[in-house]
Structure formats: structure tokens, C-alpha cells
């Protein structure tokens, strides 16, 4: 028995490491605590605020530029029109319409008066007058459209004998312009009322 005790007393227990592994969940401040990591895009609050202001300013400048370009495009469309307004024949048709007074400019205003006057609550005399006004407007638009179409046909044959423009499309283009208020016409009129075309 004394020999066994001597052998067992010679067995040494393994030493514990003096350096303990850092605890990832430990709070910062002590040894082994997590160290905050700053990403490249992060910085102080002042720097972040400066970047935010710069981004907002760039957004405002882009929006302002977009509004300016939109206004410029609208003004150009008002002056020159769109693809359907291209061509010398279309310009001639516009000038024919813009150089005269047309019944069509009063068509929509008259239609509103007729709509109100033809109400069943109105006296019979007013309803009759509204119906007569509606008939006169319709007849005036038809006669005016025929006169405009004949003049356009004559001028196109004289000035553009080799034109490939379809006359029916040109007539409709002129009639639709004739029933539009002068200030709302696009492209805007280039001739005054009474000018020779």
C-alpha cells in the first residue's frame, strides 16, 4: 500500500492555461470583451449629417432640373407641335384655319348653353330657343368645315402638286383645329385673323 500511494502522488494533474479564451458575449471594457467595428461607410454623427444634407441637395437639384426640362419641352411642343403636325401641308392647313373666324370656336360654349337651356325645369320657350341654337351651331360647323376643306384642297393642289398627303386626313386635321379655342391651339397660331395665306 505505501508503494501505491507513492506512485499516485507522482502523477501530476494537467495545468490550466493562464490565458482564458475571450468570451464573445462579454461586455466591452474588460479584457476579452468585444471591440466595436466601424464599417468604411460609417463615421461620426456630424459626417453622417453632412452626407445626408449633400444627398438631399443633389435630389433637389435633380428635381429642379427635371421640372425645367419638362417646362422647356412643353413650351417647345406649344410652338412646334408633335409628329402629327409636321409637314408643309399641315402648316398650310393650320394657317388657313388660323387666318379666319370659325363657328367651331363657339361650338363648345354654345353646347353648354344648350345643355342648360334644354333642361326640363326650364320654360318651353327657353327649351325651344336652345334647340334652335343647337341646330344653328351644328349647321354653322358643317358649312364652315366644307368651306375650310375646299380652300385647303385648292391651295394644296396649287402649292404642292406632288404632295402625297391624304386629303381626308388633312381635312379632319383642319376641322378639329377649327373647333378648338384659338388660345388652346397647338402649335400656336402663326398668322393673325384676316391675314392672307
mmCIF file of C-alpha atoms in Angstrom:
data_model
loop_
_atom_site.group_PDB
_atom_site.id
_atom_site.type_symbol
_atom_site.label_atom_id
_atom_site.label_comp_id
_atom_site.label_asym_id
_atom_site.label_seq_id
_atom_site.Cartn_x
_atom_site.Cartn_y
_atom_site.Cartn_z
ATOM 1 C CA UNK A 1 0.000 0.000 0.000
ATOM 2 C CA UNK A 2 2.753 2.548 0.759
ATOM 3 C CA UNK A 3 4.203 1.907 -2.735
ATOM 4 C CA UNK A 4 0.847 2.570 -4.433
ATOM 5 C CA UNK A 5 0.479 5.815 -2.576
ATOM 6 C CA UNK A 6 3.924 6.904 -3.699
ATOM 7 C CA UNK A 7 3.136 6.189 -7.364
ATOM 8 C CA UNK A 8 -0.148 8.023 -7.246
ATOM 9 C CA UNK A 9 1.489 11.016 -5.621
ATOM 10 C CA UNK A 10 3.862 11.307 -8.549
ATOM 11 C CA UNK A 11 1.013 11.714 -11.106
ATOM 12 C CA UNK A 12 0.581 15.419 -11.854
ATOM 13 C CA UNK A 13 -2.591 16.978 -12.899
ATOM 14 C CA UNK A 14 -2.535 18.988 -16.200
ATOM 15 C CA UNK A 15 -2.026 22.688 -15.694
ATOM 16 C CA UNK A 16 -4.755 25.048 -16.626
ATOM 17 C CA UNK A 17 -3.963 27.710 -19.211
ATOM 18 C CA UNK A 18 -3.315 31.058 -17.679
ATOM 19 C CA UNK A 19 -4.940 32.821 -20.657
ATOM 20 C CA UNK A 20 -8.640 32.262 -20.965
ATOM 21 C CA UNK A 21 -10.400 32.492 -24.310
ATOM 22 C CA UNK A 22 -12.169 35.705 -24.855
ATOM 23 C CA UNK A 23 -15.862 35.496 -24.238
ATOM 24 C CA UNK A 24 -17.671 36.839 -27.324
ATOM 25 C CA UNK A 25 -20.729 37.676 -25.295
ATOM 26 C CA UNK A 26 -18.885 39.573 -22.609
ATOM 27 C CA UNK A 27 -19.459 43.263 -22.378
ATOM 28 C CA UNK A 28 -16.851 45.735 -23.600
ATOM 29 C CA UNK A 29 -14.413 47.289 -21.180
ATOM 30 C CA UNK A 30 -12.790 44.194 -19.697
ATOM 31 C CA UNK A 31 -10.116 42.057 -21.289
ATOM 32 C CA UNK A 32 -11.692 39.682 -23.765
ATOM 33 C CA UNK A 33 -14.736 41.948 -24.374
ATOM 34 C CA UNK A 34 -15.993 42.622 -27.944
ATOM 35 C CA UNK A 35 -14.461 45.626 -29.716
ATOM 36 C CA UNK A 36 -16.894 47.755 -31.793
ATOM 37 C CA UNK A 37 -16.122 47.652 -35.519
ATOM 38 C CA UNK A 38 -16.729 50.648 -37.744
ATOM 39 C CA UNK A 39 -17.581 49.948 -41.359
ATOM 40 C CA UNK A 40 -15.894 52.057 -44.033
ATOM 41 C CA UNK A 41 -19.132 53.978 -44.733
ATOM 42 C CA UNK A 42 -19.736 54.841 -41.079
ATOM 43 C CA UNK A 43 -18.371 57.808 -39.258
ATOM 44 C CA UNK A 44 -19.182 60.413 -36.719
ATOM 45 C CA UNK A 45 -22.741 61.824 -36.480
ATOM 46 C CA UNK A 46 -21.589 65.138 -37.968
ATOM 47 C CA UNK A 47 -20.142 63.425 -41.028
ATOM 48 C CA UNK A 48 -23.332 61.399 -41.489
ATOM 49 C CA UNK A 49 -25.467 64.542 -41.258
ATOM 50 C CA UNK A 50 -23.244 66.249 -43.832
ATOM 51 C CA UNK A 51 -23.667 63.330 -46.205
ATOM 52 C CA UNK A 52 -27.441 63.397 -45.693
ATOM 53 C CA UNK A 53 -27.602 67.113 -46.473
ATOM 54 C CA UNK A 54 -25.489 66.623 -49.601
ATOM 55 C CA UNK A 55 -27.741 63.782 -50.764
ATOM 56 C CA UNK A 56 -30.850 65.885 -50.187
ATOM 57 C CA UNK A 57 -29.320 68.806 -52.065
ATOM 58 C CA UNK A 58 -28.469 66.574 -55.022
ATOM 59 C CA UNK A 59 -32.037 65.244 -55.044
ATOM 60 C CA UNK A 60 -33.463 68.774 -55.025
ATOM 61 C CA UNK A 61 -31.153 69.822 -57.859
ATOM 62 C CA UNK A 62 -32.168 66.789 -59.932
ATOM 63 C CA UNK A 63 -35.868 67.512 -59.330
ATOM 64 C CA UNK A 64 -35.407 71.160 -60.280
ATOM 65 C CA UNK A 65 -33.571 70.167 -63.440
ATOM 66 C CA UNK A 66 -36.362 67.735 -64.313
ATOM 67 C CA UNK A 67 -39.002 70.435 -63.868
ATOM 68 C CA UNK A 68 -37.007 72.815 -66.029
ATOM 69 C CA UNK A 69 -36.648 70.250 -68.794
ATOM 70 C CA UNK A 70 -40.371 69.443 -68.601
ATOM 71 C CA UNK A 71 -41.317 73.111 -68.901
ATOM 72 C CA UNK A 72 -38.953 73.549 -71.834
ATOM 73 C CA UNK A 73 -40.400 70.508 -73.601
ATOM 74 C CA UNK A 74 -43.943 71.789 -73.040
ATOM 75 C CA UNK A 75 -43.021 75.192 -74.456
ATOM 76 C CA UNK A 76 -41.403 73.584 -77.487
ATOM 77 C CA UNK A 77 -44.489 71.436 -78.064
ATOM 78 C CA UNK A 78 -46.634 74.557 -77.811
ATOM 79 C CA UNK A 79 -44.547 76.222 -80.514
ATOM 80 C CA UNK A 80 -43.762 73.327 -82.862
ATOM 81 C CA UNK A 81 -46.351 70.677 -82.062
ATOM 82 C CA UNK A 82 -45.852 66.938 -82.295
ATOM 83 C CA UNK A 83 -45.161 64.438 -85.089
ATOM 84 C CA UNK A 84 -48.695 64.779 -86.461
ATOM 85 C CA UNK A 85 -48.111 68.493 -87.032
ATOM 86 C CA UNK A 86 -45.080 68.025 -89.289
ATOM 87 C CA UNK A 87 -45.099 68.827 -92.971
ATOM 88 C CA UNK A 88 -45.781 71.877 -95.156
ATOM 89 C CA UNK A 89 -49.322 70.735 -95.932
ATOM 90 C CA UNK A 90 -50.206 70.648 -92.236
ATOM 91 C CA UNK A 91 -48.728 74.110 -91.761
ATOM 92 C CA UNK A 92 -50.827 75.384 -94.665
ATOM 93 C CA UNK A 93 -53.974 73.841 -93.180
ATOM 94 C CA UNK A 94 -53.253 75.480 -89.815
ATOM 95 C CA UNK A 95 -52.711 78.854 -91.436
ATOM 96 C CA UNK A 96 -55.980 78.569 -93.345
ATOM 97 C CA UNK A 97 -57.864 77.889 -90.103
ATOM 98 C CA UNK A 98 -55.993 80.488 -88.031
ATOM 99 C CA UNK A 99 -56.487 83.277 -90.568
ATOM 100 C CA UNK A 100 -60.282 83.236 -90.251
ATOM 101 C CA UNK A 101 -63.005 83.305 -87.660
ATOM 102 C CA UNK A 102 -64.659 79.927 -87.325
ATOM 103 C CA UNK A 103 -68.034 78.939 -85.954
ATOM 104 C CA UNK A 104 -66.410 75.941 -84.301
ATOM 105 C CA UNK A 105 -64.687 78.096 -81.679
ATOM 106 C CA UNK A 106 -68.128 78.842 -80.222
ATOM 107 C CA UNK A 107 -69.357 75.264 -80.534
ATOM 108 C CA UNK A 108 -68.477 74.015 -77.055
ATOM 109 C CA UNK A 109 -69.651 77.184 -75.340
ATOM 110 C CA UNK A 110 -72.913 77.000 -77.262
ATOM 111 C CA UNK A 111 -73.275 73.326 -76.424
ATOM 112 C CA UNK A 112 -73.051 74.193 -72.723
ATOM 113 C CA UNK A 113 -75.776 76.824 -73.111
ATOM 114 C CA UNK A 114 -77.941 74.329 -74.988
ATOM 115 C CA UNK A 115 -77.406 71.696 -72.290
ATOM 116 C CA UNK A 116 -78.573 74.084 -69.582
ATOM 117 C CA UNK A 117 -81.422 75.515 -71.636
ATOM 118 C CA UNK A 118 -82.829 72.149 -72.645
ATOM 119 C CA UNK A 119 -83.364 71.112 -69.032
ATOM 120 C CA UNK A 120 -86.931 70.042 -68.318
ATOM 121 C CA UNK A 121 -87.111 72.558 -65.493
ATOM 122 C CA UNK A 122 -86.770 75.411 -68.000
ATOM 123 C CA UNK A 123 -89.810 77.073 -69.579
ATOM 124 C CA UNK A 124 -90.853 75.766 -73.003
ATOM 125 C CA UNK A 125 -89.722 78.954 -74.726
ATOM 126 C CA UNK A 126 -86.160 78.574 -73.421
ATOM 127 C CA UNK A 127 -86.090 74.901 -74.396
ATOM 128 C CA UNK A 128 -87.221 75.800 -77.903
ATOM 129 C CA UNK A 129 -84.590 78.520 -78.175
ATOM 130 C CA UNK A 130 -81.923 76.066 -77.002
ATOM 131 C CA UNK A 131 -82.907 73.559 -79.667
ATOM 132 C CA UNK A 132 -82.820 76.242 -82.344
ATOM 133 C CA UNK A 133 -79.399 77.380 -81.137
ATOM 134 C CA UNK A 134 -78.122 73.803 -81.262
ATOM 135 C CA UNK A 135 -79.342 73.387 -84.829
ATOM 136 C CA UNK A 136 -77.759 76.689 -85.870
ATOM 137 C CA UNK A 137 -74.432 75.740 -84.321
ATOM 138 C CA UNK A 138 -74.414 72.329 -85.987
ATOM 139 C CA UNK A 139 -75.285 73.825 -89.369
ATOM 140 C CA UNK A 140 -72.654 76.538 -88.966
ATOM 141 C CA UNK A 141 -69.932 73.990 -88.130
ATOM 142 C CA UNK A 142 -70.856 71.889 -91.180
ATOM 143 C CA UNK A 143 -70.827 74.851 -93.559
ATOM 144 C CA UNK A 144 -67.593 76.197 -92.075
ATOM 145 C CA UNK A 145 -65.931 72.792 -92.362
ATOM 146 C CA UNK A 146 -66.908 72.498 -96.020
ATOM 147 C CA UNK A 147 -65.513 75.953 -96.811
ATOM 148 C CA UNK A 148 -62.258 75.258 -94.977
ATOM 149 C CA UNK A 149 -61.824 71.906 -96.720
ATOM 150 C CA UNK A 150 -62.411 73.401 -100.180
ATOM 151 C CA UNK A 151 -59.876 76.148 -99.581
ATOM 152 C CA UNK A 152 -57.275 73.711 -98.288
ATOM 153 C CA UNK A 153 -57.796 71.433 -101.269
ATOM 154 C CA UNK A 154 -57.339 74.340 -103.670
ATOM 155 C CA UNK A 155 -54.177 75.674 -102.023
ATOM 156 C CA UNK A 156 -52.556 72.251 -101.633
ATOM 157 C CA UNK A 157 -53.081 71.483 -105.327
ATOM 158 C CA UNK A 158 -51.621 74.842 -106.292
ATOM 159 C CA UNK A 159 -48.583 74.850 -103.998
ATOM 160 C CA UNK A 160 -47.871 71.148 -103.530
ATOM 161 C CA UNK A 161 -48.990 69.391 -106.732
ATOM 162 C CA UNK A 162 -46.836 66.339 -105.941
ATOM 163 C CA UNK A 163 -47.984 66.020 -102.352
ATOM 164 C CA UNK A 164 -48.643 62.511 -101.047
ATOM 165 C CA UNK A 165 -50.659 63.784 -98.083
ATOM 166 C CA UNK A 166 -54.097 62.201 -97.814
ATOM 167 C CA UNK A 167 -56.655 64.954 -98.232
ATOM 168 C CA UNK A 168 -59.244 63.351 -95.966
ATOM 169 C CA UNK A 169 -56.758 63.273 -93.086
ATOM 170 C CA UNK A 170 -55.805 66.872 -93.815
ATOM 171 C CA UNK A 171 -59.460 67.981 -93.783
ATOM 172 C CA UNK A 172 -60.090 66.286 -90.445
ATOM 173 C CA UNK A 173 -56.921 67.848 -89.028
ATOM 174 C CA UNK A 174 -58.121 71.321 -90.047
ATOM 175 C CA UNK A 175 -61.685 70.795 -88.791
ATOM 176 C CA UNK A 176 -60.523 69.629 -85.382
ATOM 177 C CA UNK A 177 -58.356 72.719 -85.138
ATOM 178 C CA UNK A 178 -61.255 74.921 -86.226
ATOM 179 C CA UNK A 179 -63.456 73.795 -83.321
ATOM 180 C CA UNK A 180 -60.683 74.446 -80.771
ATOM 181 C CA UNK A 181 -60.388 77.785 -78.993
ATOM 182 C CA UNK A 182 -57.684 79.874 -80.591
ATOM 183 C CA UNK A 183 -55.664 80.236 -77.384
ATOM 184 C CA UNK A 184 -55.660 76.465 -76.883
ATOM 185 C CA UNK A 185 -54.482 75.530 -80.366
ATOM 186 C CA UNK A 186 -51.232 73.593 -80.648
ATOM 187 C CA UNK A 187 -48.981 74.561 -82.351
ATOM 188 C CA UNK A 188 -49.844 78.153 -81.571
ATOM 189 C CA UNK A 189 -51.161 80.251 -84.494
ATOM 190 C CA UNK A 190 -48.543 81.931 -86.659
ATOM 191 C CA UNK A 191 -50.924 84.177 -88.573
ATOM 192 C CA UNK A 192 -53.450 86.728 -87.394
ATOM 193 C CA UNK A 193 -57.125 86.736 -88.238
ATOM 194 C CA UNK A 194 -57.581 88.331 -91.666
ATOM 195 C CA UNK A 195 -54.033 87.638 -92.945
ATOM 196 C CA UNK A 196 -53.607 86.338 -96.449
ATOM 197 C CA UNK A 197 -52.465 82.721 -96.670
#
